[in-house]
Every structure is written in C-alpha cells, then in structure tokens.
C-alpha cells in the first residue's frame, strides 16, 4: 500500500484542536497581536518584518488604497449596481482593472529599477554616482522611445504628495535602499533629457519601496491590489450610503448617439 501524498506548507494548517500559521498558534499568538499589514508582509516573505519595515509597508498600502473615481472604482460601483447580490463580483471587477495604467505601475517600476540595478557590476555610493546612472538610463529609454515607469502623473503634474512622504518615512526607518535611491535620481536628472519636469508618481515610489523591502518582484502588483481592495470596499460602502452608479450608467445610456458603422 502506497503512502498518501503530503503537501508541505509553512502557512495555514489546522488540526481538530488548533490552527497554526507561519509556525505560530493563530488564536493565541497572532489574533489581537499581529497587525494585518505585518501579517501580509510575513505571509509573503515568511520572515517577520521589523517595526520599521512594517511602517514603510503600511505606508505603501495607505498610499495605494484609494485615489478617487478611477476606472477601478467606477467599474466596482457599476458592477454592484448590476449585481448587488455579488459583492465579490464587484470587488473582482475593480481588481481586474489593475494594469499598466492604474496600480500596475507599482510592479512595472519595481521591476524596471531592479533590472537596471542587476545589470550593474557595482552600485553608486553617492548622489553624483546615482545621478550619472539615472541619466544614462533615462537617455537609453528616450532613445528607445519608451517611457520610464513611475515618471509622470495625469493629475499631480506639479508633484505627487505621496512620493516625498514615502521617501521620508523610508529614510526615517533606515529602509532607503538602491531602488529608492535610483528612483530619486531619475527624478533629479530626467529634465536634462526630456526638456521638462515630470513628477515621480506615488505608484512608482511604492514599487521602489516594496523592492527595497525585499518583497518578491512578481508579487508587487499583488500588494497594490491588496491595498486597493480596502479602497474598493470603501467605494462600495459609500455607494450604499450615497449611490452614484445609476447616475453614471444613465449619463451614458441616455446620451448615446447612433452613428453609421465604421468598419476597420
């Protein structure tokens, strides 16, 4: 008789009497003791973060939780209007919109910065060195006709308020690493190449901060979605109190105009 197959996990497991999580007793050692941000970090890395790491991580979550009537928020409200019996569907609809234009920049920027850093034999040790590296990077992307992830914002054209604050928090907690250093340098030197000054946006700085915390690069968008889930719950809660989804729907439905087909 063959032995039954086993599936190893360091995450959640349960017996008749107990539930364990990350090698600890969930009820006794986690509930009421470990904050949700700390737990999310711990689950992803299987290493317990320091208080400074938790502060930076939770600042990222706060920065990405909600940004007004973005497409992700609108589609969540409209899906709830269409299917009020499916809260999970409304939340999923909003999260599925987290891509290259909204939320996905967090991962795109983190990966971009990391690719640059991994290609260096040695890393700069002062601002002048970081500026030289950043200048070469921006020039390369400009020549290739590509945008630098995290550079520019459609609303905060004079500066995204989240960016300096997150950099400040990271510095206070001694969590400023090479990703944030390179991102800051890009902010300083890009006008020399582009001929104009663009803001370093909040999604980009969040990606840099998460990468400096050592979080897995393929999961950076997941952390952005974790943050936005809280925001979308807030959007649904406000929709319950002050509905606007039907007005959004009717503003399109009652103002459409029939035109002749335009075959491509």
XYZ file of C-alpha atoms in Angstrom:
264
model
C 0.000 0.000 0.000
C 1.479 3.343 -1.041
C 1.923 6.156 1.405
C -0.549 9.041 0.907
C 0.986 12.067 -0.728
C 1.736 15.020 1.540
C 1.777 18.711 0.673
C 4.162 20.826 2.693
C 3.270 24.368 3.704
C 4.594 26.833 6.237
C 1.349 28.785 6.060
C -2.031 27.824 7.479
C -2.750 24.349 8.762
C -5.265 23.017 11.230
C -5.984 20.067 13.450
C -9.045 19.299 15.488
C -7.799 21.476 18.326
C -5.562 24.155 16.806
C -4.853 26.337 13.796
C -1.243 27.178 13.033
C 0.029 29.952 10.814
C 3.678 30.553 9.995
C 4.689 28.207 12.759
C 2.650 30.007 15.407
C -0.669 29.367 17.084
C -3.146 31.548 15.207
C -5.587 32.128 18.046
C -3.004 32.615 20.789
C -0.045 34.269 19.041
C -1.462 36.110 16.020
C -5.031 37.270 16.619
C -5.057 40.531 18.531
C -1.262 40.646 18.477
C -0.125 40.907 14.868
C -1.496 43.720 12.719
C -2.856 42.937 9.269
C -0.081 44.792 7.431
C 2.576 42.950 9.403
C 0.815 39.663 8.727
C 0.563 40.321 4.979
C 4.314 41.021 4.841
C 5.054 37.938 6.944
C 2.878 35.700 4.771
C 4.583 36.848 1.576
C 8.157 36.546 2.822
C 7.850 34.004 5.647
C 10.084 36.292 7.680
C 8.669 38.537 10.359
C 9.261 42.201 9.481
C 10.872 44.722 11.767
C 8.760 47.612 13.052
C 10.468 49.927 10.547
C 9.661 47.611 7.665
C 6.050 47.396 8.817
C 5.779 51.189 8.901
C 7.061 51.547 5.331
C 4.915 48.654 4.089
C 1.763 50.028 5.673
C 2.542 53.494 4.286
C 2.587 51.889 0.833
C -0.769 50.232 1.479
C -2.240 53.546 2.592
C -0.820 55.327 -0.462
C -2.459 52.879 -2.864
C -5.766 52.242 -1.113
C -7.925 54.778 -2.935
C -7.451 57.530 -5.484
C -10.987 58.703 -6.194
C -13.207 57.830 -9.127
C -10.609 55.852 -11.041
C -11.758 53.220 -13.554
C -11.292 50.539 -10.898
C -13.644 52.373 -8.530
C -16.226 53.134 -11.213
C -16.398 49.574 -12.504
C -16.753 48.270 -8.948
C -19.730 50.564 -8.336
C -21.300 49.741 -11.707
C -20.882 46.003 -11.214
C -22.525 46.279 -7.821
C -25.368 48.221 -9.443
C -25.807 45.399 -11.942
C -25.392 42.551 -9.439
C -25.966 43.731 -5.866
C -26.086 40.106 -4.783
C -22.395 39.689 -5.748
C -20.086 41.827 -3.653
C -17.252 39.521 -4.638
C -18.007 40.167 -8.300
C -17.935 43.927 -7.804
C -14.606 43.758 -5.977
C -13.149 41.362 -8.532
C -14.224 43.646 -11.388
C -12.324 46.553 -9.865
C -9.239 44.490 -9.119
C -9.119 43.107 -12.650
C -8.596 46.669 -13.867
C -5.285 46.943 -12.032
C -2.957 47.087 -15.010
C -0.319 49.147 -16.749
C -2.170 52.457 -16.352
C -3.601 52.046 -12.851
C -1.948 50.157 -9.975
C 0.240 48.024 -12.219
C 2.833 50.804 -12.344
C 3.892 49.697 -8.862
C 5.190 46.402 -10.212
C 6.388 47.870 -13.503
C 8.525 50.442 -11.708
C 9.915 47.982 -9.174
C 10.924 45.559 -11.932
C 12.365 48.328 -14.108
C 14.560 49.657 -11.315
C 15.655 46.168 -10.330
C 16.621 45.307 -13.907
C 18.844 48.383 -14.007
C 20.438 47.537 -10.670
C 21.036 43.898 -11.552
C 22.914 44.967 -14.685
C 25.483 46.961 -12.648
C 28.758 45.424 -11.530
C 28.900 47.880 -8.635
C 26.337 50.323 -7.302
C 26.915 54.039 -6.774
C 27.824 55.241 -3.307
C 26.790 58.892 -3.538
C 24.227 61.140 -5.233
C 26.606 62.022 -8.065
C 27.010 58.355 -8.913
C 23.274 57.698 -8.768
C 22.622 60.742 -10.940
C 25.084 59.506 -13.568
C 23.440 56.087 -13.648
C 19.948 57.597 -13.780
C 20.937 59.935 -16.598
C 22.211 57.033 -18.680
C 19.009 55.088 -18.003
C 16.692 57.940 -18.959
C 18.702 58.642 -22.115
C 18.529 54.978 -23.109
C 14.770 54.809 -22.609
C 14.257 58.069 -24.503
C 16.303 56.841 -27.453
C 14.311 53.594 -27.484
C 11.027 55.509 -27.453
C 9.995 54.048 -24.125
C 8.553 55.699 -21.020
C 10.234 55.372 -17.639
C 7.755 53.672 -15.285
C 6.761 55.867 -12.368
C 7.595 59.120 -14.122
C 4.612 61.453 -14.673
C 1.042 61.680 -13.389
C -2.139 62.769 -15.159
C -3.415 64.732 -12.129
C -0.435 65.575 -9.894
C 1.518 67.388 -12.588
C 3.357 69.579 -10.080
C 4.291 66.725 -7.754
C 2.610 63.688 -6.245
C 2.339 64.326 -2.487
C 2.730 60.625 -1.720
C 6.234 60.447 -3.148
C 8.215 62.726 -0.801
C 6.274 61.433 2.188
C 7.061 57.785 1.473
C 10.699 58.624 0.847
C 10.753 60.467 4.171
C 9.249 57.508 6.026
C 11.715 55.100 4.418
C 14.614 57.361 5.424
C 13.331 57.676 8.985
C 13.180 53.893 9.284
C 16.539 53.291 7.567
C 14.770 51.462 4.735
C 16.073 53.521 1.824
C 17.793 51.076 -0.488
C 19.123 51.133 -4.047
C 15.707 51.099 -5.711
C 14.567 54.261 -3.956
C 17.994 55.838 -4.493
C 17.811 55.227 -8.249
C 14.191 56.378 -8.426
C 15.038 59.626 -6.631
C 17.960 60.183 -9.001
C 15.669 59.704 -12.007
C 13.524 62.449 -10.546
C 16.525 64.766 -10.325
C 18.061 64.225 -13.766
C 15.250 63.450 -16.210
C 14.643 67.137 -17.149
C 18.116 67.180 -18.717
C 16.944 64.534 -21.201
C 13.239 65.222 -21.586
C 13.419 69.012 -21.503
C 10.609 69.167 -18.960
C 9.997 68.209 -15.353
C 7.640 65.340 -14.592
C 6.594 64.179 -11.119
C 7.690 60.900 -9.628
C 4.303 59.307 -9.062
C 3.024 57.507 -5.989
C 2.607 54.135 -7.638
C 6.220 54.218 -8.798
C 7.691 55.168 -5.443
C 5.616 52.413 -3.854
C 7.197 49.902 -6.213
C 10.660 51.165 -5.348
C 9.937 50.992 -1.618
C 8.487 47.478 -1.825
C 11.514 46.295 -3.789
C 13.846 47.781 -1.180
C 11.924 45.866 1.494
C 12.918 42.665 -0.288
C 9.403 41.688 -1.286
C 9.090 39.349 -4.286
C 9.047 41.357 -7.503
C 6.400 39.147 -9.182
C 4.050 39.961 -6.297
C 4.413 43.751 -6.267
C 1.165 44.207 -8.181
C -0.469 41.873 -5.677
C 0.383 44.251 -2.843
C -1.101 47.134 -4.842
C -4.271 45.068 -5.267
C -4.281 44.233 -1.568
C -4.264 47.960 -0.811
C -6.894 48.771 -3.410
C -9.218 46.061 -2.055
C -9.661 48.154 1.073
C -10.352 51.195 -1.078
C -12.923 49.348 -3.187
C -14.720 48.169 -0.065
C -14.838 51.830 0.892
C -16.253 52.689 -2.544
C -18.996 50.092 -2.083
C -19.755 51.314 1.428
C -20.140 54.857 0.116
C -22.258 53.579 -2.772
C -24.632 52.075 -0.219
C -24.910 55.402 1.601
C -24.806 57.783 -1.369
C -25.449 55.925 -4.653
C -23.961 57.383 -7.834
C -23.584 54.292 -10.012
C -27.041 54.615 -11.544
C -26.354 58.242 -12.450
C -23.083 57.203 -14.117
C -24.905 54.496 -16.056
C -27.737 56.789 -17.134
C -25.374 59.592 -18.150
C -24.027 57.236 -20.801
C -27.217 55.337 -21.637
C -29.363 58.441 -22.120
C -26.748 60.375 -24.044
C -25.560 57.883 -26.596
C -25.823 58.791 -30.269
C -26.336 56.359 -33.105
C -23.809 56.651 -35.923
C -23.093 54.713 -39.067
C -20.809 51.680 -38.805
C -17.126 52.434 -39.168
C -15.525 49.210 -40.391
C -11.794 48.952 -39.870
